[in-house]
Each structure stands twice: as C-alpha cells, then as structure tokens.
XYZ file of C-alpha atoms in Angstrom:
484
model
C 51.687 -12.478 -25.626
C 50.434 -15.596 -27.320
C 48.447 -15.455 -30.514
C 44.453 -16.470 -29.027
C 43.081 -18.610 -31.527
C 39.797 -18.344 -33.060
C 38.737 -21.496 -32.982
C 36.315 -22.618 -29.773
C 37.924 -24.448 -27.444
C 38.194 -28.027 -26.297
C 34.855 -28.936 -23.818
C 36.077 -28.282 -20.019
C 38.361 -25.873 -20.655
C 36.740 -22.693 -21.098
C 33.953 -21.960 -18.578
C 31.038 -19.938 -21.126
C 30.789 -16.371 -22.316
C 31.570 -13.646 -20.970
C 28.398 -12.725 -19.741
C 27.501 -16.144 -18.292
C 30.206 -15.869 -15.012
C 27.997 -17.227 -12.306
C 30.215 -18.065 -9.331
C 33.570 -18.625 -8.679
C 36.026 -21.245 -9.857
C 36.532 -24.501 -7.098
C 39.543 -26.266 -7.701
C 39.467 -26.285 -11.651
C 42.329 -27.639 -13.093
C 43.095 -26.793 -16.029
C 44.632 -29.068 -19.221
C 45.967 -28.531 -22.850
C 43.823 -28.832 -25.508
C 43.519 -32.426 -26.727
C 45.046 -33.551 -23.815
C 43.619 -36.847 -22.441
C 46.258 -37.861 -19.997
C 46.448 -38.440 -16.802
C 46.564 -34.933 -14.873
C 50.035 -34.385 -13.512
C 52.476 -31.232 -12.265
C 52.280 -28.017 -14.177
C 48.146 -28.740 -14.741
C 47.299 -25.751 -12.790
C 44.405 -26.061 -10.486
C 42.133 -22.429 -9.621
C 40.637 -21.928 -6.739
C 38.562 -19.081 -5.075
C 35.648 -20.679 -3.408
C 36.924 -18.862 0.052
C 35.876 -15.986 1.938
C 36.546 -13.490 0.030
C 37.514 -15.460 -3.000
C 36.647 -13.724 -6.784
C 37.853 -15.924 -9.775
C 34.522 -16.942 -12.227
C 36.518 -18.491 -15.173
C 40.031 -19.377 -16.361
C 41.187 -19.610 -20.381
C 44.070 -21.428 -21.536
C 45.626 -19.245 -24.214
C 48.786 -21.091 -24.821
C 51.202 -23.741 -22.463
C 52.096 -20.660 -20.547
C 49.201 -18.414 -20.625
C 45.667 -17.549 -19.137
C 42.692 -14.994 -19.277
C 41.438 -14.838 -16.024
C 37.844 -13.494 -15.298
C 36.792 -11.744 -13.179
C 33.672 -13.004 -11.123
C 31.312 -9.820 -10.995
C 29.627 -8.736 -7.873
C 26.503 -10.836 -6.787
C 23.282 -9.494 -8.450
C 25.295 -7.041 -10.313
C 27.676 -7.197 -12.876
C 28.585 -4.135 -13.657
C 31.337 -4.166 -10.894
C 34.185 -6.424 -11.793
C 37.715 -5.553 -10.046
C 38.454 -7.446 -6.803
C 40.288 -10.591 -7.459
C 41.616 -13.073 -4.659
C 42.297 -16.485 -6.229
C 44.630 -19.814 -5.366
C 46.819 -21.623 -7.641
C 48.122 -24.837 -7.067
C 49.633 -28.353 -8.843
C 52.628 -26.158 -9.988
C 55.729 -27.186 -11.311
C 59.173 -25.462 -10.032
C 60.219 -22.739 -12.314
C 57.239 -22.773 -14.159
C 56.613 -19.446 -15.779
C 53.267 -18.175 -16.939
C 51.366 -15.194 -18.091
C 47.971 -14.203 -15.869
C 45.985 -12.316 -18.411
C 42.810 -10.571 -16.452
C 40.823 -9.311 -19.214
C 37.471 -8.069 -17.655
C 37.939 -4.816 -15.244
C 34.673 -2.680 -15.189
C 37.124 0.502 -14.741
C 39.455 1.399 -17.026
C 41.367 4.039 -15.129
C 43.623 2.303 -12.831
C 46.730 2.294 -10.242
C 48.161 -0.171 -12.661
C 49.126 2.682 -14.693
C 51.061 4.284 -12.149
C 53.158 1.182 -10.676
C 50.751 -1.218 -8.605
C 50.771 -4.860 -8.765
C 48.928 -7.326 -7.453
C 49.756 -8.863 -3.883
C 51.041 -12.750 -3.547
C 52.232 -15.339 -0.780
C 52.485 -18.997 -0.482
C 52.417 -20.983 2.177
C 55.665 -21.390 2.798
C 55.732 -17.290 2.484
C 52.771 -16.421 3.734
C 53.173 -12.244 4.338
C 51.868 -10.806 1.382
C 53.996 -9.022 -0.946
C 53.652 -7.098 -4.004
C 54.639 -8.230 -7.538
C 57.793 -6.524 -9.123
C 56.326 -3.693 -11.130
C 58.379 -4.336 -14.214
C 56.433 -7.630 -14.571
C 53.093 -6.159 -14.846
C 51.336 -4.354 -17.727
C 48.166 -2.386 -18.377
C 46.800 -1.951 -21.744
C 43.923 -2.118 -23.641
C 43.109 -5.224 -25.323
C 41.588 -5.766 -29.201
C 40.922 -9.589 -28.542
C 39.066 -8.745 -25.622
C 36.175 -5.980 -26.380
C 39.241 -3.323 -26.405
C 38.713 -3.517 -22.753
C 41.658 -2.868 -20.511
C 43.685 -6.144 -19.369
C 46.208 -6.687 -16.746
C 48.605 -8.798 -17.123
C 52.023 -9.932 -14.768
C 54.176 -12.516 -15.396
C 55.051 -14.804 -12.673
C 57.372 -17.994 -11.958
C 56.915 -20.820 -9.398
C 59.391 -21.923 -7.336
C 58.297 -24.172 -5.264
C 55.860 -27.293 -6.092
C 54.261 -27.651 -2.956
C 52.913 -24.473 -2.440
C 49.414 -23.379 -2.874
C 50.034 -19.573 -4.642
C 47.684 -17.054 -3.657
C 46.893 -14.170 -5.485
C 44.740 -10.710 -5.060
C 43.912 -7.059 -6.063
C 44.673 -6.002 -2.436
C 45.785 -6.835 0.892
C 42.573 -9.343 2.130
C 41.114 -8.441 5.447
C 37.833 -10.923 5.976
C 34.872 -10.594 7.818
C 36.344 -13.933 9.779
C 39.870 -12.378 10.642
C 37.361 -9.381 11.589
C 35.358 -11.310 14.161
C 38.561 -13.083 15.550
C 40.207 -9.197 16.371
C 37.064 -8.489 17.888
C 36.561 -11.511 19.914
C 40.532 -10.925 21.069
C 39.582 -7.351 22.050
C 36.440 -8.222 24.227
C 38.121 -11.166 26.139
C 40.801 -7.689 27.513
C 37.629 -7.132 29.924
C 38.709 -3.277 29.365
C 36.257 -1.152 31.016
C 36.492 1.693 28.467
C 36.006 -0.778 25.709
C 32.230 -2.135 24.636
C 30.991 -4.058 22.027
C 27.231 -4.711 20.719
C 25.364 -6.183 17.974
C 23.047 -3.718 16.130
C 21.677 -6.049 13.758
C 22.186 -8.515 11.249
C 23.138 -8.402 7.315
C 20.701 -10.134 4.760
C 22.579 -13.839 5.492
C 22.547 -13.066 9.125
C 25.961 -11.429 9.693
C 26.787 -9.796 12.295
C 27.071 -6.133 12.193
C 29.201 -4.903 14.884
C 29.117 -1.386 16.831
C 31.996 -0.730 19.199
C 31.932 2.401 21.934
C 34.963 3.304 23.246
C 34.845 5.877 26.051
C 35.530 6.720 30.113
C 33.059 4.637 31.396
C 31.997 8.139 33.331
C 30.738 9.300 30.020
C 28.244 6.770 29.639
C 26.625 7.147 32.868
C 22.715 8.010 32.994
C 22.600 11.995 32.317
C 26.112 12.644 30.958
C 26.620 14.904 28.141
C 28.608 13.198 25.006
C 30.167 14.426 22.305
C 30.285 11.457 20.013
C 32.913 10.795 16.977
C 30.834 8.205 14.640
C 33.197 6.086 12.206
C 32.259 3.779 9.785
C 33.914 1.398 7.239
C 33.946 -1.341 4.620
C 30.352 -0.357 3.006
C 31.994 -0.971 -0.043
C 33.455 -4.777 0.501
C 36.609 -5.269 -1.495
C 38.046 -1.580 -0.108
C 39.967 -3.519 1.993
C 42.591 -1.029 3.379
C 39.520 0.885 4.866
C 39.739 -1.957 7.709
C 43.353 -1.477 8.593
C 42.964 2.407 8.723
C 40.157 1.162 11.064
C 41.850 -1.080 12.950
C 44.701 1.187 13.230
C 41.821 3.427 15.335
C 40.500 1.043 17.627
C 44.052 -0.008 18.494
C 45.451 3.590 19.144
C 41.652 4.153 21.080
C 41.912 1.383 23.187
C 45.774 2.042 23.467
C 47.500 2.859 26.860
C 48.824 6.042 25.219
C 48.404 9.309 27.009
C 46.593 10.562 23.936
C 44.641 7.691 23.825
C 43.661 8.475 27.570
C 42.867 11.876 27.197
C 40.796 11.076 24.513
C 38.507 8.403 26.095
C 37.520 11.167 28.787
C 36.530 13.735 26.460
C 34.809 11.947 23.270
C 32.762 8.996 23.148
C 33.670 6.977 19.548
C 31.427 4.854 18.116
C 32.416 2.559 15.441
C 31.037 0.320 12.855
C 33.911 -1.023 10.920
C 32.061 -3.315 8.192
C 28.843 -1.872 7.405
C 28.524 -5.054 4.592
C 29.924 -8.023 5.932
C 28.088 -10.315 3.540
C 30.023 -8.444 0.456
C 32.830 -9.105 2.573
C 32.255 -12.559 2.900
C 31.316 -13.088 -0.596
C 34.122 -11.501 -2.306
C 32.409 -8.463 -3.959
C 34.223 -4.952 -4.967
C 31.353 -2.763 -4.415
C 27.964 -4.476 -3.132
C 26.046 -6.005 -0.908
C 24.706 -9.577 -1.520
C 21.333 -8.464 -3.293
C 23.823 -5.995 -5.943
C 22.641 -3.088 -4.186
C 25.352 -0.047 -4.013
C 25.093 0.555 -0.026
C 26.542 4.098 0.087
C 23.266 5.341 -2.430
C 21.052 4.310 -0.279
C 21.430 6.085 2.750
C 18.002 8.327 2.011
C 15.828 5.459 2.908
C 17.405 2.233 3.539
C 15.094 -0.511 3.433
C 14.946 -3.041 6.572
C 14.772 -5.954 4.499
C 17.107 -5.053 1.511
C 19.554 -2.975 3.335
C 19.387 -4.225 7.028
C 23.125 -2.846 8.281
C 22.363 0.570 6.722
C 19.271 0.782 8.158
C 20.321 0.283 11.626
C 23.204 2.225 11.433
C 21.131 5.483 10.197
C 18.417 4.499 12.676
C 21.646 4.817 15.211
C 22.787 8.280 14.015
C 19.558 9.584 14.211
C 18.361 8.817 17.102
C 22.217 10.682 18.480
C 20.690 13.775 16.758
C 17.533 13.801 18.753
C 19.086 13.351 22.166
C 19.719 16.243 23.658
C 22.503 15.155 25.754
C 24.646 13.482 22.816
C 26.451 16.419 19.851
C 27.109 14.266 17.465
C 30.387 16.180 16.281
C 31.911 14.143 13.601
C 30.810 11.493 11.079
C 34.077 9.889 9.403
C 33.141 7.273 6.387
C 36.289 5.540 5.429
C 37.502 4.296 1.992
C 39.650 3.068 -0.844
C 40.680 4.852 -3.606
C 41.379 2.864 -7.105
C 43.193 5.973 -9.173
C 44.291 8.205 -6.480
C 47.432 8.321 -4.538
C 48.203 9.280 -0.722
C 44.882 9.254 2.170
C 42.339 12.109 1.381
C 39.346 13.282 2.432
C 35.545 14.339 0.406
C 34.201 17.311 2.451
C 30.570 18.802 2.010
C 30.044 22.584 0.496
C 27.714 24.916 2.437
C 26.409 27.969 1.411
C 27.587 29.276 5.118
C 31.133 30.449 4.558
C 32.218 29.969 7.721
C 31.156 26.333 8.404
C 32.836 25.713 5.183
C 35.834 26.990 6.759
C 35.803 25.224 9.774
C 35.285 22.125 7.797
C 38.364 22.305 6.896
C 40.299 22.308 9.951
C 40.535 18.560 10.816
C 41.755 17.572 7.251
C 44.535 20.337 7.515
C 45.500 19.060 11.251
C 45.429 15.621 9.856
C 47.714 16.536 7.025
C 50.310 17.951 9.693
C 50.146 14.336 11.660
C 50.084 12.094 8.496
C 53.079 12.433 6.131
C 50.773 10.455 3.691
C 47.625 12.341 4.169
C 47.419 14.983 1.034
C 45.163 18.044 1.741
C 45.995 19.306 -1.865
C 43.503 15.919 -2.930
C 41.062 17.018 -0.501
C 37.754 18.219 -2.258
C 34.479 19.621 -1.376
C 31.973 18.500 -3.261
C 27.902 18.123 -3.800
C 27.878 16.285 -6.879
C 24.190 14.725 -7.974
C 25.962 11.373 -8.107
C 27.320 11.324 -4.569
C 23.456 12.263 -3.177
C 23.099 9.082 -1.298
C 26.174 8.700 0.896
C 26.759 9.040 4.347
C 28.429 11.981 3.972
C 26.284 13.609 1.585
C 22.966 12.930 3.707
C 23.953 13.268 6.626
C 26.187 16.493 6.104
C 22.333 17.489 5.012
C 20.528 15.797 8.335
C 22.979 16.972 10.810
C 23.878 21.060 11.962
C 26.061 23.214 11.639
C 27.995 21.681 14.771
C 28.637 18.485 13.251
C 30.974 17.543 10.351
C 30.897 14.806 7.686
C 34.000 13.164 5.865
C 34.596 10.513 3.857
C 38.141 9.421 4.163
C 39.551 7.997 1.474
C 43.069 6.001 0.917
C 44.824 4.759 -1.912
C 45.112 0.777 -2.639
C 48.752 2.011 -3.644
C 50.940 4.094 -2.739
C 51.423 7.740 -1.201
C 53.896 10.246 -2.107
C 56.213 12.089 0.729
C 55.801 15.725 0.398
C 58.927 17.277 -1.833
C 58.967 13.718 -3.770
C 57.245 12.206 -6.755
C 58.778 8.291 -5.409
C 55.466 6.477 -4.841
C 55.864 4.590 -1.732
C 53.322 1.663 -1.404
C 51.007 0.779 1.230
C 52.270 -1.939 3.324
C 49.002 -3.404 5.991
C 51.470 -1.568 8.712
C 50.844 1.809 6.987
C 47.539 1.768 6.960
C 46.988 1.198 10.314
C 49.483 4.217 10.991
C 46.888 6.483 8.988
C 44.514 4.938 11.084
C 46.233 5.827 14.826
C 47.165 9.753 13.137
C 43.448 9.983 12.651
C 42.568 8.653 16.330
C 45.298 11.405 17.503
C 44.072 14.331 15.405
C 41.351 14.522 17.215
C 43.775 15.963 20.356
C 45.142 19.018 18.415
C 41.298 19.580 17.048
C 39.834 20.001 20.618
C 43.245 21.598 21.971
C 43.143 18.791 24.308
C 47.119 18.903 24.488
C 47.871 20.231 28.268
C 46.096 17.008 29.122
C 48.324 14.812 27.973
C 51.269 16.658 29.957
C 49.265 15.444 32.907
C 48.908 12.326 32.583
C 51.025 9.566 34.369
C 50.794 5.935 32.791
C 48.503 3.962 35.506
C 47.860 0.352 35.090
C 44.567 -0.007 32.877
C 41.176 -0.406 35.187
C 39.410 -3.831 34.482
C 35.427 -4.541 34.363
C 34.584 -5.898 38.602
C 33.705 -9.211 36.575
C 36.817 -9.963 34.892
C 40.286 -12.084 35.560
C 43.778 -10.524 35.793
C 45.356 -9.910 32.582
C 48.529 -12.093 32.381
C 48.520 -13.053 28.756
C 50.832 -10.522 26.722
C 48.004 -8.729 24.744
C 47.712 -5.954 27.232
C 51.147 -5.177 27.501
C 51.065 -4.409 23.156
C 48.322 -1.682 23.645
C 50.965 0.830 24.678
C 52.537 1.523 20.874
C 55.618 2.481 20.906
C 55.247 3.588 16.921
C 53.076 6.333 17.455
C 54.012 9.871 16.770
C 55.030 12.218 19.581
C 52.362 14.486 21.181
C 53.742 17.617 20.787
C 50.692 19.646 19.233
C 49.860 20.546 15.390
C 50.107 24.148 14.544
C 46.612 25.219 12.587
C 47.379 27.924 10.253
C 44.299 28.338 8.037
C-alpha cells in the first residue's frame, strides 16, 4: 500500500472529514494532485446516487489508490457497512487499490474469505472478487479502524464497473416481481397495501392460501413472514422470494400447503432504507427491529401496521396464528440459522425446536448446531422477542438468519458461497418444511397436477410465466424423519 501523505490535499479532491459524510458521491471524478488538465481516461468517475447506492467520499492516495467511505445510514451514523457504488472513465488494464477505511463493525466475513460482488455492463451477473485479492486488517492511518481493501484491474474502457457489499435486491426490482406475480390472476395468490413508509412507500402484504380458507367463518392457521427490516440484509429477499415462488408454485407440496395454512407475508418491512441505501435503518435512523414495543404511527409507520396486523390475528378467534418467521442476514456467521425464544415451560421449549431440526434435514446449508435460544436485554424489541412474549404457547417465533457468505456442507470445512440461486433454495426448503411439521405428507401422494384455477375476471395465461411455477429444482417429497 502507498505511503498517505500528511499533507492536506489539493481543493476537490478530498470530500471533508470523516465525520462530515452527508450523502453520497454523483459522478465525482476524480484527478491527481496538481493536475489541471483536461480530464481524460483513467480519471475515475464515482457514482452511487442510485437506489440503493452508498459511497459518501473518495481519497486519492496515490495514481493507483483510493480510501473509499462509507456513507453512514441516514440520521445515524453509527452504522456504516453497505456499499454499492459505480466506477466509470476507466482505462483498459488499469489496476488500482479500493481502500474502504470506515466499517462500524470490526468482526467480519472478510476474515473468513468474502469479497465484494462486481459486474459491468457488458457482464452484468454479479460475481464475487477472487479472495486472494482482498485483505482485512486494521489500519494505523485510519483511527486503527479495520479497512478492506481488494485489488482490481479494468479491462474494458467502456464499461461502467459496479461494485457492492452484497448481492443488491431494490425496493424497484421488488415492486416489478410483485407487479409480474399479480398480472398471473392466480386465485390462491393476493396482494394488498397495508400502509405506507415515512416517504410514502409502499409496504406490501401478500396472502397466499385456498381461496376456501378465506371464506367468511373459516378457521386459519396462519404462517406470518417478514423480511428486509434491516435494509442492506439483502439475501433476506431472495430467501423470501425463494418462498413466495415455491408458495405460489404448481408443486404438490406447494398445493397441499395452500389448503391447510394461510401465509401471510411482508417481505420489506423498510422500503425507504431500501431505497436509500442504508445497512440497518429506516430513513429517520431509527433501528426498526427495537421498536416493536410501541411503534409510533408517524416515526415507524410499516412497523406499526404490521404489529397492528399480528395483533389483531391474535384476537380473532377463528385465526391461530402458529408461526412468526423474521428473516435475516448474518455479517460473521456462516450457513442459514435460526434465534429461538427460551421459556420457562420445558416443553414448549422443546417443541420450539422441532421446525429448526426439520429444516436442518431439508436444507444442507441450514446449521442447527448455530441455532440459539436466547432472551438477551439487547434483543427486547424484536419481533421475535415481543411477540414470542404477546403470543401463546401455540404459536412460535423465529428469526431466521443467513450468512452474506458462505455455508459449509456437513462433514466439510470448504466454505461454499452464496450465489442469489442459493438463497432462494433456502427460501423454497423453508416453504416445504412446513409439510413434514404438520405431517401433511400422505397429501401430497394424492395429489394429481391439475391445470392452476384462474380469478372469473381474468384472461388465459399464454405468456410462459405460468409454465416456470412448477420448479423442477426442488427437493423430493419424501418426508423428514424428526428424531428429537
């Protein structure tokens, strides 16, 4: 690495303090010091003011190398670790050093083998970095904070370079899967606006069911799922999509499962955080999952509406309101995992841990050895937490949990990493889990493969989409074996 030197820099190329990071960088170019040229190839220009974007301030260090910043969450800057910047203006085979210098954690996947993901335009399926070009350390020029850098050459001068902590998944590309779902005119298949975020977001609930079990009367057993509270845990809406795909799916399991449980969903409880490119908050810097003890209306609109939701389940008579599934992303952990509650009832603690056990049998990256019970002070304000505390002794709480890595395949230490793919695969074992849980596995023996009922209202499907909702990836039926 390149000596920094001590001396302030030439005016426009560094972007204030440390502490003064307001927003993110739009198409800053970046030249030498003392240069007063014209601008030309190999000037690189930073961008991240796009959904989702986090880049607040680029140093030159030397011809070849930069500190990047980190933009910290709005209202909040104690969270600073999702990055998802452009690069562009590049000269072929130009090698540099990316230097960024101001994580908030310093225990990391970086230690372990993770690299940031990259694509171009001309490649534009995200891919990892090599691991042998990235390092974590900590750093004496910067604070002794820990830096990450990688080392990186373009190759090709017309492409804009994109760079980011994790695979992006937007609130836009969100509202364009759900829009593609609802134009299928699937009867089982419903989807409603329960309110609106702070900057007037929409924040999406989806039912998927027989529409026989939402007739006046009928009794429900309801499987509520939530995701994205904390905005840049992006794999926690593939293992969500990877749901509502197997759900909605012309698999017998799928079917089976539609006639027996009703599944509500909110997959991005903070779409403005989303939007905005935070790692852990909402727009106003508020920590969503501590607040679930008394969201405000006004300062925590999604939350509020979403517990208002739940509640009002609880009440009703006619709904059991059997599971309550949070899901996450986990910075230091390997493999998908679950956060159980502790009760002082033995056997409910037992039987808590059935579904993360079944799980483990479906999911060959699902480790019940990282599963934990817990009631730590800290954790008082999550969804599991309070409502493992609201709820009885019929209903269990999780927070699932997955690793922005990698997961290890039981009698291995090889870390394999996360592709978007794999993520959605944790996401369609959960969905079938829920077979072996209720024992719902003669069903599926029954079942023939009909052509899926439309709403009276809607058109003949003759687009392919409805023919992909049978997935051929998923796992064979044949039931888990519970030995507790």
């Amino acid at each position: 690495m390149a000596e920094r030197s001590q001396t302030a820099p030439e005016a426009g190329n560094d972007m204030g303090n440390d502490d003064a990071i307001g927003g993110n960088v739009s198409k800053y170019m970046v030249l030498p010091n003392g240069y007063s040229g014209q601008p030309k190839k190999g000037h690189l220009i930073f961008d991240a003011c796009f959904e989702s974007g986090n880049l607040g301030r680029v140093d030159q260090v030397s011809e070849f190398e930069y500190d990047l910043f980190i933009r910290p969450d709005t209202c909040n800057p104690r969270f600073r670790v999702w990055f998802n910047f452009t690069v562009e203006n590049v000269k072929e085979s130009q090698r540099v050093i990316f230097n960024i210098v101001n994580f908030s954690k310093t225990k990391s996947l970086y230690r372990d083998g993770m690299a940031p993901m990259v694509k171009s335009t001309s490649r534009p399926k995200w891919q990892r970095l090599p691991p042998k070009n990235v390092y974590y350390y900590r750093c004496p020029d910067h604070r002794k904070n820990y830096v990450m850098s990688f080392a990186f050459c373009f190759d090709r001068e017309e492409d804009i370079y994109q760079f980011a902590y994790c695979y992006p998944y937007t609130y836009t590309r969100f509202q364009h899967y759900l829009d593609s779902l609802q134009k299928r005119n699937m009867d089982y298949f419903f989807r409603e606006q329960l309110g609106q975020s702070v900057q007037q977001r929409q924040l999406d609930l989806l039912t998927i069911t027989s529409p026989d079990n939402l007739r006046e009367g009928a009794d429900q057993k309801v499987v509520f799922i939530t995701g994205r509270v904390h905005p840049g845990e992006t794999p926690s809406s593939f293992v969500c999509q990877g749901i509502i795909d197997f759900l909605i799916s012309q698999h017998p399991i799928a079917r089976v499962l539609r006639e027996h449980l009703v599944f509500k969903i909110a997959p991005m409880l903070n779409p403005d955080g989303v939007y905005l490119g935070n790692y852990r908050c909402s727009l106003m810097g508020f920590d969503l999952n501590r607040h679930w003890l008394d969201p405000s209306p006004w300062a925590h609109p999604t939350l509020h509406g979403v517990k208002q939701l739940i509640v009002q389940m609880y009440n009703d008579p006619k709904t059991s309101l059997e599971f309550y599934i949070d899901i996450h992303a986990h910075s230091t952990m390997m493999n998908g995992f679950m956060y159980g509650n502790i009760f002082e009832d033995e056997e409910r603690f037992q039987r808590q841990a059935i579904f993360p056990k079944l799980l483990c049998q479906n999911a060959e990256d699902f480790s019940y050895s990282s599963t934990s019970f817990n009631r730590d002070a800290v954790k008082a304000g999550t969804g599991r937490r309070f409502l493992g505390g609201l709820l009885d002794h019929t209903s269990y709480c999780y927070t699932l949990e997955v690793s922005f890595y990698s997961y290890t395949i039981g009698g291995t230490t090889a870390a394999v990493p996360y592709t978007e793919e794999a993520y959605m695969k944790l996401g369609r074992n959960v969905a079938r889990t829920f077979l072996d849980y209720y024992r719902l596995n003669p069903m599926v023996e029954k079942m023939a493969i009909p052509m899926p009922k439309l709403r009276p209202d809607a058109e003949p499907e003759t687009s392919g989409e409805m023919r992909q909702a049978g997935d051929s990836r998923i796992l064979h039926t044949e039931s888990a074996v519970l030995r507790i």
